[in-house]
Amino acid sequence: MENNGLNEKINALRKEKNAVILAHYYQVAEIQDIADFVGDSLDLSRKSAETDADVIVFAGVHFMAETAKILSPQKRVLLPDLRAGCSLADSCPVDEFKVFREQHPEHVVVSYVNTTAEIKALTDITCTSTNALKIISSIPESQPIIFAPDRNLGNYLNSITGRNMLLWDGACHVHEEFSLEKIMDILNQNPDAKLIAHPECTKPVQIAADFIGSTSALLKFVTQDDSRKFIVATESGILHQMRKQNPEKTFIPAPPIDSTCGCNDCRFMKMHTLQKVYESLRDDKFEIKLDAEIIKKAVMPIHRMLELSN
Ligand code: SF4
């Protein structure tokens, strides 16, 4: 029996508990394959808001499960491993951000969904890397903006919109660590390959890239582009869907500076396993609980984002 019957056990529990499993593109392949839905942060927010399931098992990181709870407070939202945090969300502590915001009262706050519920409660509109350009463009040019927490995405948005948003100095450990030198070595050995990168990557990697886009945009690009080979500068979990949808094409994960394996995994995303998804469903763990006041404040910027991105 495959996986010691874990797939069958998960399927039985999912039915019995009217549960849905949502998985981010950065999850391990076997979790992506058993999920009801696989997507990026924006897709998963939409699914969380729409689902009529009683239980959401969120195979992603903590801020994503919180977003699901904020959008569906009446549902039980479970995170299979509570340690699945996010270095980018952690780079924006609420006390410091509150002071920063108070120092710039005339600014509108746009924050990336990769933030805690407390930061969302201090935000005017959230965004994801998929809709960030649309959200920023919806704000009048004369209106000053604070953008948090990712400085690389913020700098990228400033460069393509010509705006001068005030940036919080945060970053994601996965996207900051790609080695341009190693990427250039791979490009020299594979001159027919295209380099594609997530906007959370550093500027030198962005400048070298043939295409920059969110996880979903990268997936769409490799499917539509005529090239047969791609070097992918984002978390390596997305390669599973790229290969599944394009079995005739070659995908090479871009290597980080400090690595022996040659690919770049998010240690938080990879904390979940199929066994933990099963135990989460079986034992209702680990349930995300949020203060009602925080939910009330944090839901508004997420709704604004969802309205603007429809
Ligand atoms: Fe956070 Fe980066 Fe991991 Fe995404 S890849 S969850 S931004 S640490």
Short mmCIF file of C-alpha atoms and ligand atoms in Angstrom, two decimals:
data_model
loop_
_atom_site.label_atom_id
_atom_site.label_comp_id
_atom_site.label_asym_id
_atom_site.label_seq_id
_atom_site.Cartn_x
_atom_site.Cartn_y
_atom_site.Cartn_z
CA MET A 1 0.00 0.00 0.00
CA GLU A 2 1.43 3.39 -1.03
CA ASN A 3 2.53 5.63 1.90
CA ASN A 4 1.43 2.96 4.39
CA GLY A 5 -2.18 3.72 3.47
CA LEU A 6 -1.84 7.39 4.47
CA ASN A 7 -3.63 8.60 1.34
CA GLU A 8 -6.62 6.34 2.07
CA LYS A 9 -6.72 7.37 5.74
CA ILE A 10 -6.56 11.07 4.81
CA ASN A 11 -9.33 10.62 2.22
CA ALA A 12 -11.60 8.88 4.76
CA LEU A 13 -11.06 11.55 7.43
CA ARG A 14 -11.46 14.37 4.94
CA LYS A 15 -14.90 13.01 4.01
CA GLU A 16 -15.96 12.23 7.58
CA LYS A 17 -15.02 15.70 8.87
CA ASN A 18 -16.10 17.67 5.78
CA ALA A 19 -12.55 18.98 5.55
CA VAL A 20 -10.62 20.57 2.74
CA ILE A 21 -6.83 20.43 2.32
CA LEU A 22 -5.28 23.58 0.87
CA ALA A 23 -1.62 23.37 -0.13
CA HIS A 24 0.85 26.03 -1.19
CA TYR A 25 3.04 25.47 -4.26
CA TYR A 26 6.07 25.21 -1.95
CA GLN A 27 4.82 22.05 -0.21
CA VAL A 28 6.41 18.64 -0.78
CA ALA A 29 5.07 16.80 -3.84
CA GLU A 30 2.99 14.19 -1.94
CA ILE A 31 1.07 16.90 -0.07
CA GLN A 32 0.45 18.85 -3.29
CA ASP A 33 -0.83 15.63 -4.88
CA ILE A 34 -3.38 14.88 -2.15
CA ALA A 35 -4.59 18.47 -1.65
CA ASP A 36 -8.05 19.58 -2.78
CA PHE A 37 -6.45 22.72 -4.06
CA VAL A 38 -2.86 23.85 -4.74
CA GLY A 39 -2.03 27.49 -5.32
CA ASP A 40 -0.19 30.65 -4.34
CA SER A 41 -1.11 33.00 -1.49
CA LEU A 42 -3.79 34.81 -3.50
CA ASP A 43 -5.43 31.60 -4.80
CA LEU A 44 -5.42 30.12 -1.30
CA SER A 45 -6.96 33.26 0.24
CA ARG A 46 -9.75 33.08 -2.32
CA LYS A 47 -10.34 29.37 -1.65
CA SER A 48 -10.39 29.96 2.12
CA ALA A 49 -13.09 32.59 1.67
CA GLU A 50 -15.19 30.43 -0.68
CA THR A 51 -15.07 26.95 0.81
CA ASP A 52 -18.13 25.44 2.50
CA ALA A 53 -16.03 22.85 4.34
CA ASP A 54 -16.18 22.81 8.17
CA VAL A 55 -12.44 22.25 8.56
CA ILE A 56 -9.52 23.71 6.59
CA VAL A 57 -6.20 21.88 6.86
CA PHE A 58 -3.69 24.45 5.71
CA ALA A 59 -0.48 23.00 4.30
CA GLY A 60 1.35 26.29 4.15
CA VAL A 61 2.88 28.61 6.73
CA HIS A 62 1.38 30.24 9.81
CA PHE A 63 0.40 33.59 8.28
CA MET A 64 -1.51 31.77 5.51
CA ALA A 65 -3.48 29.70 8.02
CA GLU A 66 -4.19 32.92 9.95
CA THR A 67 -5.48 34.53 6.74
CA ALA A 68 -7.81 31.54 6.26
CA LYS A 69 -9.06 31.96 9.85
CA ILE A 70 -9.57 35.71 9.36
CA LEU A 71 -11.64 35.04 6.22
CA SER A 72 -13.57 32.11 7.72
CA PRO A 73 -13.69 32.68 11.49
CA GLN A 74 -16.51 30.15 11.96
CA LYS A 75 -14.39 27.32 10.52
CA ARG A 76 -11.75 25.24 12.25
CA VAL A 77 -8.40 26.02 10.60
CA LEU A 78 -5.57 23.56 11.25
CA LEU A 79 -1.84 23.89 10.62
CA PRO A 80 -0.15 20.43 10.60
CA ASP A 81 3.09 21.77 12.17
CA LEU A 82 2.85 24.88 14.34
CA ARG A 83 6.54 25.67 13.81
CA ALA A 84 5.85 26.47 10.15
CA GLY A 85 6.48 30.21 10.40
CA CYS A 86 7.98 32.63 7.90
CA SER A 87 11.25 34.60 8.10
CA LEU A 88 9.67 37.44 6.09
CA ALA A 89 6.66 37.77 8.45
CA ASP A 90 9.10 37.60 11.40
CA SER A 91 11.12 40.47 9.95
CA CYS A 92 8.21 42.82 10.72
CA PRO A 93 7.56 42.85 14.50
CA VAL A 94 4.29 44.53 15.42
CA ASP A 95 5.65 46.96 18.06
CA GLU A 96 8.30 48.35 15.72
CA PHE A 97 5.91 48.55 12.80
CA LYS A 98 3.35 50.42 14.90
CA VAL A 99 5.94 53.11 15.72
CA PHE A 100 7.00 53.30 12.04
CA ARG A 101 3.39 53.75 10.97
CA GLU A 102 2.76 56.44 13.60
CA GLN A 103 5.79 58.34 12.31
CA HIS A 104 4.14 58.57 8.88
CA PRO A 105 0.45 59.22 9.56
CA GLU A 106 -0.20 60.60 6.06
CA HIS A 107 0.86 57.31 4.40
CA VAL A 108 -1.46 54.54 3.29
CA VAL A 109 -0.16 51.14 4.42
CA VAL A 110 0.05 48.37 1.83
CA SER A 111 1.36 45.13 3.21
CA TYR A 112 2.17 41.90 1.58
CA VAL A 113 0.04 39.00 2.91
CA ASN A 114 3.27 37.54 4.33
CA THR A 115 2.62 39.28 7.64
CA THR A 116 1.07 38.35 10.97
CA ALA A 117 -2.60 39.05 11.71
CA GLU A 118 -1.48 41.91 14.01
CA ILE A 119 0.34 43.62 11.11
CA LYS A 120 -2.68 43.12 8.86
CA ALA A 121 -4.76 44.86 11.54
CA LEU A 122 -2.48 47.91 11.06
CA THR A 123 -2.77 47.75 7.26
CA ASP A 124 -5.05 49.55 4.77
CA ILE A 125 -4.77 47.08 1.86
CA THR A 126 -2.93 43.77 1.68
CA CYS A 127 -1.43 42.42 -1.53
CA THR A 128 0.33 39.35 -2.86
CA SER A 129 3.13 39.24 -5.44
CA THR A 130 0.45 38.32 -8.02
CA ASN A 131 -1.69 41.42 -7.53
CA ALA A 132 0.78 43.92 -5.98
CA LEU A 133 1.09 46.00 -9.17
CA LYS A 134 -2.70 46.22 -9.52
CA ILE A 135 -3.15 47.21 -5.87
CA ILE A 136 -0.42 49.88 -5.98
CA SER A 137 -1.75 51.25 -9.28
CA SER A 138 -5.24 51.62 -7.75
CA ILE A 139 -3.88 54.19 -5.25
CA PRO A 140 -3.69 57.82 -6.51
CA GLU A 141 -0.13 58.85 -7.38
CA SER A 142 -0.24 61.79 -4.99
CA GLN A 143 -0.93 59.45 -2.05
CA PRO A 144 2.24 58.44 -0.17
CA ILE A 145 2.50 54.72 0.61
CA ILE A 146 4.28 52.57 3.17
CA PHE A 147 5.04 49.13 1.69
CA ALA A 148 5.85 46.26 4.06
CA PRO A 149 7.56 43.98 4.76
CA ASP A 150 9.64 42.82 1.74
CA ARG A 151 12.26 45.38 0.60
CA ASN A 152 13.08 43.49 -2.62
CA LEU A 153 9.47 43.32 -3.78
CA GLY A 154 9.03 46.95 -2.68
CA ASN A 155 12.09 48.09 -4.67
CA TYR A 156 10.88 46.12 -7.70
CA LEU A 157 7.44 47.76 -7.47
CA ASN A 158 9.01 51.21 -7.08
CA SER A 159 11.11 50.60 -10.20
CA ILE A 160 8.21 49.48 -12.41
CA THR A 161 5.66 52.04 -11.18
CA GLY A 162 8.02 55.02 -10.78
CA ARG A 163 6.69 55.52 -7.24
CA ASN A 164 8.72 56.21 -4.18
CA MET A 165 7.05 54.02 -1.59
CA LEU A 166 8.54 54.01 1.88
CA LEU A 167 9.81 50.47 2.42
CA TRP A 168 9.99 48.32 5.51
CA ASP A 169 13.41 46.64 5.63
CA GLY A 170 12.33 42.98 5.65
CA ALA A 171 13.28 40.00 3.49
CA CYS A 172 12.65 36.30 2.93
CA HIS A 173 15.61 34.04 3.72
CA VAL A 174 14.90 31.82 0.70
CA HIS A 175 14.74 34.51 -1.97
CA GLU A 176 17.58 36.63 -0.55
CA GLU A 177 20.06 33.79 -0.70
CA PHE A 178 20.26 32.90 -4.38
CA SER A 179 23.82 33.04 -5.67
CA LEU A 180 24.12 35.10 -8.85
CA GLU A 181 27.58 33.62 -9.41
CA LYS A 182 26.29 30.04 -9.33
CA ILE A 183 23.28 31.00 -11.47
CA MET A 184 25.64 32.53 -14.08
CA ASP A 185 27.69 29.29 -14.07
CA ILE A 186 24.54 27.28 -14.81
CA LEU A 187 23.52 29.77 -17.52
CA ASN A 188 26.97 29.45 -19.14
CA GLN A 189 26.61 25.66 -19.16
CA ASN A 190 23.01 25.95 -20.47
CA PRO A 191 22.99 28.87 -22.92
CA ASP A 192 19.57 27.77 -24.19
CA ALA A 193 17.99 28.21 -20.72
CA LYS A 194 15.96 31.19 -19.53
CA LEU A 195 16.35 32.54 -16.00
CA ILE A 196 13.03 33.29 -14.28
CA ALA A 197 12.84 34.89 -10.85
CA HIS A 198 10.43 35.86 -8.09
CA PRO A 199 10.36 39.61 -7.23
CA GLU A 200 11.43 38.76 -3.64
CA CYS A 201 14.89 37.94 -5.11
CA THR A 202 17.66 40.54 -4.78
CA LYS A 203 18.16 43.18 -7.48
CA PRO A 204 21.21 41.56 -9.17
CA VAL A 205 19.22 38.33 -9.71
CA GLN A 206 16.23 40.35 -10.97
CA ILE A 207 18.46 42.24 -13.44
CA ALA A 208 19.85 38.96 -14.82
CA ALA A 209 16.37 37.41 -15.17
CA ASP A 210 14.52 37.01 -18.48
CA PHE A 211 11.21 37.11 -16.63
CA ILE A 212 10.15 38.25 -13.15
CA GLY A 213 6.83 37.20 -11.66
CA SER A 214 4.90 35.73 -8.75
CA THR A 215 4.87 31.96 -8.24
CA SER A 216 1.69 31.65 -10.35
CA ALA A 217 3.07 33.97 -13.03
CA LEU A 218 6.28 31.88 -13.23
CA LEU A 219 4.20 28.71 -13.65
CA LYS A 220 2.13 30.32 -16.41
CA PHE A 221 5.24 31.69 -18.12
CA VAL A 222 7.03 28.33 -18.41
CA THR A 223 3.85 26.75 -19.79
CA GLN A 224 3.35 29.42 -22.46
CA ASP A 225 6.94 30.25 -23.40
CA ASP A 226 8.60 28.40 -26.29
CA SER A 227 11.87 27.74 -24.43
CA ARG A 228 12.58 24.16 -23.35
CA LYS A 229 14.79 24.89 -20.35
CA PHE A 230 14.41 27.20 -17.35
CA ILE A 231 16.49 28.10 -14.32
CA VAL A 232 13.98 28.84 -11.59
CA ALA A 233 14.87 31.37 -8.86
CA THR A 234 12.18 30.77 -6.27
CA GLU A 235 11.37 28.08 -3.71
CA SER A 236 11.96 24.72 -5.34
CA GLY A 237 8.52 23.23 -4.46
CA ILE A 238 7.05 24.97 -7.52
CA LEU A 239 9.16 22.73 -9.78
CA HIS A 240 6.76 19.86 -9.04
CA GLN A 241 3.84 21.66 -10.76
CA MET A 242 6.11 22.98 -13.54
CA ARG A 243 7.26 19.44 -14.35
CA LYS A 244 3.76 18.00 -14.03
CA GLN A 245 2.31 20.56 -16.44
CA ASN A 246 5.32 20.55 -18.81
CA PRO A 247 6.85 17.06 -18.79
CA GLU A 248 8.80 17.76 -22.00
CA LYS A 249 10.64 20.78 -20.53
CA THR A 250 13.67 20.95 -18.20
CA PHE A 251 13.64 22.89 -14.93
CA ILE A 252 16.79 23.63 -12.95
CA PRO A 253 16.44 25.07 -9.43
CA ALA A 254 18.60 28.16 -8.89
CA PRO A 255 21.16 27.43 -6.14
CA PRO A 256 21.60 29.47 -2.96
CA ILE A 257 25.00 30.82 -1.84
CA ASP A 258 25.36 28.26 0.93
CA SER A 259 24.24 24.88 -0.28
CA THR A 260 25.34 21.38 -1.02
CA CYS A 261 22.06 20.17 -2.53
CA GLY A 262 21.83 22.85 -5.25
CA CYS A 263 18.23 23.90 -4.61
CA ASN A 264 16.59 26.32 -2.26
CA ASP A 265 13.91 25.06 0.09
CA CYS A 266 11.88 27.05 2.60
CA ARG A 267 12.56 25.22 5.83
CA PHE A 268 9.19 26.36 7.20
CA MET A 269 7.14 25.17 4.23
CA LYS A 270 8.95 21.84 4.32
CA MET A 271 8.08 21.19 7.98
CA HIS A 272 4.80 19.61 6.91
CA THR A 273 4.74 15.94 5.92
CA LEU A 274 1.93 13.66 4.76
CA GLN A 275 2.02 11.98 8.20
CA LYS A 276 1.51 15.36 9.90
CA VAL A 277 -1.38 16.21 7.56
CA TYR A 278 -2.99 12.92 8.56
CA GLU A 279 -2.44 13.54 12.30
CA SER A 280 -3.75 17.07 11.93
CA LEU A 281 -7.02 15.76 10.47
CA ARG A 282 -7.22 12.87 12.94
CA ASP A 283 -6.55 14.90 16.12
CA ASP A 284 -7.79 18.36 15.05
CA LYS A 285 -4.34 19.86 15.54
CA PHE A 286 -2.99 22.49 15.53
CA GLU A 287 -5.93 24.84 15.61
CA ILE A 288 -5.37 28.51 14.71
CA LYS A 289 -7.04 30.81 17.23
CA LEU A 290 -7.21 34.57 16.87
CA ASP A 291 -8.58 37.38 18.97
CA ALA A 292 -11.99 38.57 17.64
CA GLU A 293 -10.83 42.22 17.66
CA ILE A 294 -7.80 41.36 15.52
CA ILE A 295 -9.99 39.43 13.08
CA LYS A 296 -12.35 42.40 12.79
CA LYS A 297 -9.50 44.77 11.90
CA ALA A 298 -7.43 42.35 9.79
CA VAL A 299 -10.29 41.25 7.57
CA MET A 300 -10.81 44.72 6.06
CA PRO A 301 -7.48 45.05 4.19
CA ILE A 302 -7.83 41.46 2.90
CA HIS A 303 -11.35 42.14 1.60
CA ARG A 304 -10.10 45.31 -0.11
CA MET A 305 -7.38 43.25 -1.80
CA LEU A 306 -9.82 40.55 -2.93
CA GLU A 307 -12.26 43.14 -4.31
CA LEU A 308 -9.48 44.93 -6.21
CA SER A 309 -8.04 41.73 -7.64
CA ASN A 310 -11.32 40.34 -8.98
FE1 SF4 B 1 8.19 33.02 4.16
FE2 SF4 B 1 10.11 32.99 2.31
FE3 SF4 B 1 9.21 30.67 3.31
FE4 SF4 B 1 7.62 32.15 1.68
S1 SF4 B 1 9.55 31.14 1.13
S2 SF4 B 1 7.04 31.19 3.60
S3 SF4 B 1 8.24 34.25 2.27
S4 SF4 B 1 10.28 32.30 4.45
#
